[in-house]
Short mmCIF file of C-alpha atoms in Angstrom, two decimals:
data_model
loop_
_atom_site.label_atom_id
_atom_site.label_comp_id
_atom_site.label_asym_id
_atom_site.label_seq_id
_atom_site.Cartn_x
_atom_site.Cartn_y
_atom_site.Cartn_z
CA MET A 27 98.09 105.83 83.38
CA LYS A 28 100.04 107.77 86.00
CA GLN A 29 99.61 107.00 89.68
CA GLU A 30 98.18 110.44 90.42
CA ASP A 31 95.52 109.98 87.72
CA TYR A 32 93.65 107.50 89.92
CA PRO A 33 90.99 108.56 92.48
CA ALA A 34 92.16 110.08 95.76
CA LEU A 35 90.76 107.10 97.67
CA PHE A 36 93.04 104.76 95.72
CA LEU A 37 96.08 106.97 96.29
CA ASP A 38 95.50 107.13 100.05
CA ALA A 39 94.77 103.40 100.39
CA ASP A 40 97.82 102.57 98.25
CA ALA A 41 100.07 104.84 100.34
CA ALA A 42 98.70 103.33 103.57
CA SER A 43 99.26 99.79 102.28
CA ASN A 44 102.89 100.58 101.44
CA LEU A 45 103.34 102.27 104.82
CA TYR A 46 102.01 99.29 106.81
CA GLN A 47 104.00 96.85 104.67
CA SER A 48 107.21 98.74 105.47
CA LYS A 49 106.30 98.90 109.15
CA PHE A 50 105.59 95.17 109.33
CA LEU A 51 108.85 94.21 107.62
CA ARG A 52 110.84 96.65 109.79
CA LEU A 53 109.41 95.06 112.95
CA ILE A 54 110.24 91.57 111.68
CA ARG A 55 113.80 92.66 110.88
CA GLY A 56 113.98 94.25 114.34
CA GLU A 57 113.02 90.98 116.01
CA TYR A 58 115.66 89.09 114.04
CA MET A 59 118.28 91.70 114.94
CA VAL A 60 117.41 91.40 118.63
CA LEU A 61 117.77 87.61 118.47
CA PHE A 62 121.13 88.00 116.71
CA LEU A 63 122.40 90.44 119.36
CA ALA A 64 121.21 88.13 122.12
CA ALA A 65 123.16 85.29 120.51
CA VAL A 66 126.26 87.50 120.33
CA PHE A 67 125.92 88.50 124.00
CA SER A 68 125.50 84.82 124.93
CA MET A 69 129.15 84.29 124.01
CA ASN A 70 130.03 86.05 127.32
CA PHE A 71 132.88 88.24 126.15
CA PHE A 72 132.85 89.97 129.57
CA THR A 73 131.54 89.14 133.03
CA ASP A 74 130.94 92.63 134.53
CA VAL A 75 127.57 94.04 135.61
CA ILE A 76 127.25 96.48 132.69
CA TYR A 77 127.61 93.64 130.21
CA GLY A 78 124.90 91.69 132.02
CA VAL A 79 122.57 94.69 132.07
CA LEU A 80 123.06 95.25 128.34
CA TYR A 81 122.46 91.54 127.72
CA ALA A 82 119.17 91.68 129.63
CA GLY A 83 118.26 94.94 127.90
CA VAL A 84 118.37 93.22 124.52
CA PHE A 85 115.55 90.91 125.60
CA PHE A 86 113.43 93.81 126.86
CA VAL A 87 113.88 95.57 123.52
CA GLY A 88 112.80 92.36 121.81
CA LEU A 89 109.71 92.24 124.00
CA LEU A 90 108.81 95.82 123.05
CA VAL A 91 109.14 95.00 119.35
CA LEU A 92 107.02 91.87 119.79
CA VAL A 93 104.29 93.73 121.70
CA SER A 94 104.31 96.55 119.15
CA ARG A 95 103.74 94.11 116.29
CA ALA A 96 101.04 92.23 118.19
CA GLN A 97 99.18 95.42 119.16
CA THR A 98 99.37 97.35 115.89
CA LYS A 99 98.97 94.33 113.55
CA PRO A 100 100.54 96.17 110.58
CA GLU A 101 100.34 93.09 108.33
CA GLN A 102 96.53 93.06 108.59
CA TRP A 103 96.21 96.73 107.68
CA TRP A 104 98.71 96.20 104.86
CA TYR A 105 96.50 93.51 103.29
CA ARG A 106 93.21 95.32 103.91
CA CYS A 107 94.42 98.68 102.58
CA ARG A 108 95.82 96.90 99.51
CA ALA A 109 92.47 95.17 98.94
CA LEU A 110 90.67 98.54 99.13
CA ALA A 111 93.15 100.18 96.75
CA GLU A 112 92.82 97.40 94.18
CA SER A 113 89.02 97.48 94.41
CA VAL A 114 89.06 101.21 93.65
CA LYS A 115 91.43 100.62 90.76
CA THR A 116 89.03 98.06 89.28
CA LEU A 117 86.14 100.55 89.49
CA THR A 118 88.34 103.17 87.85
CA TRP A 119 89.11 101.04 84.82
CA ARG A 120 85.52 99.93 84.41
CA TYR A 121 84.44 103.58 84.48
CA MET A 122 87.06 104.67 81.97
CA MET A 123 86.20 101.85 79.59
CA ARG A 124 82.43 102.52 79.83
CA ALA A 125 81.92 98.98 81.09
CA THR A 126 78.76 97.97 82.97
CA PRO A 127 77.48 99.64 85.14
CA PHE A 128 79.21 102.77 83.85
CA GLU A 129 77.87 102.81 80.31
CA GLY A 130 75.64 105.66 79.17
CA ASP A 131 76.03 109.43 79.44
CA GLU A 132 78.84 111.07 81.39
CA ALA A 133 76.72 112.60 84.17
CA THR A 134 75.02 109.31 85.02
CA ALA A 135 78.31 107.41 84.93
CA LYS A 136 80.00 109.94 87.25
CA LEU A 137 77.11 109.72 89.68
CA LYS A 138 77.28 105.93 89.62
CA LEU A 139 81.03 105.95 90.23
CA ARG A 140 80.64 108.34 93.16
CA ASP A 141 77.94 106.09 94.62
CA GLU A 142 80.15 103.02 94.23
CA LEU A 143 83.11 104.78 95.86
CA HIS A 144 80.92 105.99 98.74
CA LYS A 145 79.57 102.47 99.20
CA MET A 146 83.07 101.01 99.18
CA PHE A 147 84.21 103.67 101.66
CA ARG A 148 81.32 102.92 104.04
CA GLU A 149 81.89 99.15 103.81
CA ASN A 150 85.56 99.68 104.72
CA LYS A 151 85.13 102.22 107.50
CA ASP A 152 87.67 100.54 109.76
CA VAL A 153 90.19 100.47 106.93
CA ALA A 154 89.40 104.07 105.98
CA LYS A 155 90.44 105.15 109.48
CA GLN A 156 93.89 103.70 108.85
CA ILE A 157 94.59 105.21 105.44
CA THR A 158 96.72 108.30 105.02
CA ASN A 159 95.39 111.74 104.13
CA ASP A 160 98.29 112.62 101.84
CA TRP A 161 96.04 112.66 98.77
CA SER A 162 92.72 113.69 100.32
CA GLY A 163 92.82 116.98 98.42
CA ASN A 164 92.87 115.19 95.06
CA ASN A 165 89.77 114.52 92.96
CA GLN A 166 87.94 111.22 93.05
CA ILE A 167 87.25 111.54 89.32
CA THR A 168 90.34 112.95 87.64
CA GLU A 169 90.70 114.72 84.30
CA ALA A 170 92.73 111.82 82.94
CA MET A 171 89.92 109.39 83.76
CA VAL A 172 87.37 111.56 81.94
CA GLU A 173 89.73 112.03 79.00
CA VAL A 174 90.28 108.29 78.53
CA ARG A 175 86.56 107.63 78.88
CA GLY A 176 85.92 110.11 76.05
CA LEU A 177 88.02 108.14 73.54
CA LYS A 178 86.47 106.09 70.78
CA ARG A 179 85.90 102.41 71.51
CA VAL A 180 88.84 101.25 69.39
CA ASP A 181 91.17 103.71 71.11
CA ARG A 182 89.82 102.78 74.53
CA MET A 183 90.43 99.11 73.82
CA THR A 184 93.99 99.82 72.66
CA TYR A 185 94.57 101.87 75.81
CA TYR A 186 93.10 99.15 78.03
CA LEU A 187 95.16 96.37 76.49
CA LYS A 188 98.38 98.36 76.78
CA HIS A 189 97.98 100.09 80.13
CA ARG A 190 95.93 97.52 82.02
CA VAL A 191 96.16 94.00 80.56
CA ASP A 192 99.77 94.10 79.34
CA GLU A 193 100.89 96.11 82.34
CA GLN A 194 99.35 93.61 84.76
CA ARG A 195 100.88 90.70 82.88
CA GLY A 196 104.29 92.36 82.91
CA TRP A 197 103.98 93.10 86.63
CA TYR A 198 103.22 89.45 87.44
CA ASN A 199 106.09 88.28 85.22
CA ARG A 200 108.56 90.62 86.93
CA LYS A 201 107.33 89.65 90.39
CA SER A 202 107.59 85.96 89.53
CA LYS A 203 111.21 86.33 88.43
CA THR A 204 112.10 88.50 91.43
CA ASN A 205 110.66 85.99 93.89
CA ARG A 206 112.43 83.06 92.20
CA ASP A 207 115.74 84.94 92.33
CA CYS A 208 115.22 85.91 95.98
CA ALA A 209 114.38 82.32 96.91
CA LYS A 210 117.63 81.11 95.33
CA LEU A 211 119.69 83.89 96.91
CA TRP A 212 118.40 83.34 100.46
CA PHE A 213 118.72 79.56 100.06
CA TRP A 214 122.42 79.90 99.30
CA ILE A 215 123.00 82.43 102.10
CA SER A 216 121.26 80.11 104.57
CA GLY A 217 123.33 77.18 103.31
CA ILE A 218 126.55 79.15 103.77
CA ALA A 219 125.55 80.02 107.35
CA TYR A 220 124.95 76.33 108.12
CA VAL A 221 128.30 75.34 106.60
CA LEU A 222 130.13 78.03 108.60
CA ALA A 223 128.41 76.98 111.83
CA GLY A 224 129.27 73.33 111.22
CA SER A 225 132.87 74.23 110.40
CA MET A 226 133.19 76.21 113.61
CA VAL A 227 131.84 73.32 115.66
CA LEU A 228 134.62 71.14 114.21
CA SER A 229 137.15 73.95 114.74
CA ARG A 230 136.12 74.20 118.38
CA ILE A 231 137.00 70.53 118.78
CA ALA A 232 140.40 71.16 117.21
CA TYR A 233 141.05 74.34 119.21
CA PRO A 234 139.31 73.85 122.60
CA ASP A 235 141.20 76.69 124.28
CA TRP A 236 139.53 79.35 122.12
CA LYS A 237 136.13 80.11 123.66
CA PHE A 238 134.62 82.69 121.36
CA TRP A 239 133.28 80.77 118.40
CA PRO A 240 130.26 82.62 116.93
CA ILE A 241 128.25 79.43 116.45
CA GLU A 242 125.07 80.66 118.16
CA PRO A 243 124.89 83.90 116.10
CA LEU A 244 125.29 81.87 112.91
CA ILE A 245 122.49 79.54 113.99
CA VAL A 246 120.27 82.58 114.56
CA VAL A 247 121.21 83.93 111.13
CA ALA A 248 120.33 80.63 109.47
CA THR A 249 117.01 80.23 111.28
CA SER A 250 116.13 83.89 110.69
CA ILE A 251 116.65 83.41 106.97
CA VAL A 252 114.32 80.41 107.05
CA GLY A 253 111.73 82.50 108.88
CA TRP A 254 112.17 85.38 106.44
CA MET A 255 111.64 83.04 103.49
CA GLN A 256 108.46 81.73 105.10
CA ILE A 257 107.15 85.24 105.71
CA LYS A 258 107.94 86.43 102.20
CA LYS A 259 106.80 83.13 100.63
CA PHE A 260 109.19 83.50 97.70
CA ASN A 261 108.62 80.11 96.07
CA GLU A 262 104.87 80.14 96.60
CA LEU A 263 104.47 83.65 95.20
CA ALA A 264 106.76 82.91 92.25
CA ALA A 265 104.48 80.03 91.24
CA ALA A 266 101.31 82.03 91.88
CA TYR A 267 102.55 85.02 89.87
CA THR A 268 103.54 82.76 86.97
CA VAL A 269 100.05 81.25 86.89
CA ALA A 270 98.50 84.73 87.04
CA ALA A 271 100.66 85.94 84.13
CA HIS A 272 99.59 82.95 82.02
CA GLU A 273 95.92 83.53 82.86
CA ILE A 274 96.19 87.16 81.82
CA GLY A 275 97.91 86.02 78.64
CA LEU A 276 94.84 83.89 77.91
CA ILE A 277 92.55 86.85 78.54
CA ARG A 278 94.17 89.09 75.94
CA PRO A 279 93.13 87.11 72.80
CA MET A 280 89.50 87.49 73.91
CA ALA A 281 89.73 91.09 72.75
CA ASP A 282 89.64 89.82 69.15
CA ALA A 283 85.96 88.96 69.61
CA VAL A 284 85.04 92.55 70.57
CA THR A 285 82.87 94.12 67.89
CA ASN A 286 80.73 96.65 69.76
CA GLU A 287 80.32 98.48 73.07
CA ALA A 288 78.39 95.61 74.65
CA SER A 289 81.05 92.99 73.89
CA PHE A 290 83.80 95.39 74.94
CA SER A 291 82.02 95.97 78.25
CA GLU A 292 81.77 92.22 78.79
CA PHE A 293 85.46 91.76 77.96
CA VAL A 294 86.55 94.48 80.40
CA ASN A 295 84.37 93.15 83.22
CA ASP A 296 85.64 89.60 82.66
CA ALA A 297 89.23 90.83 82.69
CA GLU A 298 88.69 92.88 85.86
CA LYS A 299 87.07 89.88 87.56
CA ALA A 300 90.18 87.85 86.74
CA PHE A 301 92.46 90.57 88.14
CA SER A 302 90.31 90.82 91.28
CA ARG A 303 90.30 87.04 91.71
CA GLU A 304 94.08 86.85 91.48
CA HIS A 305 94.50 89.66 93.96
CA THR A 306 91.96 88.17 96.36
CA LEU A 307 93.88 84.88 96.31
CA TRP A 308 97.13 86.78 96.91
CA ILE A 309 95.59 88.52 99.92
CA ALA A 310 94.36 85.17 101.26
CA ARG A 311 97.82 83.59 100.84
CA GLN A 312 99.46 86.52 102.63
CA SER A 313 96.93 86.28 105.47
CA ASP A 314 97.51 82.56 106.15
#
């Protein structure tokens, strides 16, 4: 299932979510950079007026970044756009698999899907105002969606297991590993910064005549890394993604009990509920 094969509403919400995520993380990095520069200026390399003005200017830039983040709240729009995108994706898969309430003839199912998308759009009006219009010219019901829906039940189930269940499980596994690796990496970098700062404190005792020890910048680096780890929640997400991957692994064997359209519909809806539950919990954790 290619990205562009999903409804236009999903594509726009997905693009908006990625955009606000990038904006939020850029602002956070900007704040950390301002604090680092302020720590560097605090070492008082010079005593002239220009140096003092630049030093003060760093704090005003930091204030602008802080106000921008507080006013635009990109992290909230990131989560809400992601929730909308994932909700549309769930509808898409239920439609393609002929799961309730999209069973029956094609015309009725298309009408039902359009109604559900309209309802979702109206319920998320404030979010809809924030999404991009990059994909607004695309169809809400694509040819690929109709083509998959037209497959026989056995082929649809094979497609669903491969491109939805296994793909979701693989995504959670990859994310779990990535977050564990990032947690370890940033832990060691933070530890190195603390060791260097401590070493420089001792060096300053041994060499009191040298005034420019970058202890304060190293402290800012270390504390910024701690803050970054708290924002990204590497350890927490690694554990959550591992649990999600295991849960999806337990869902897959349930496909063996599918013998007709009704049981297949039930299986798909149960699986989509599990995916939605995991994503809802992820949104809640990110919003804490």
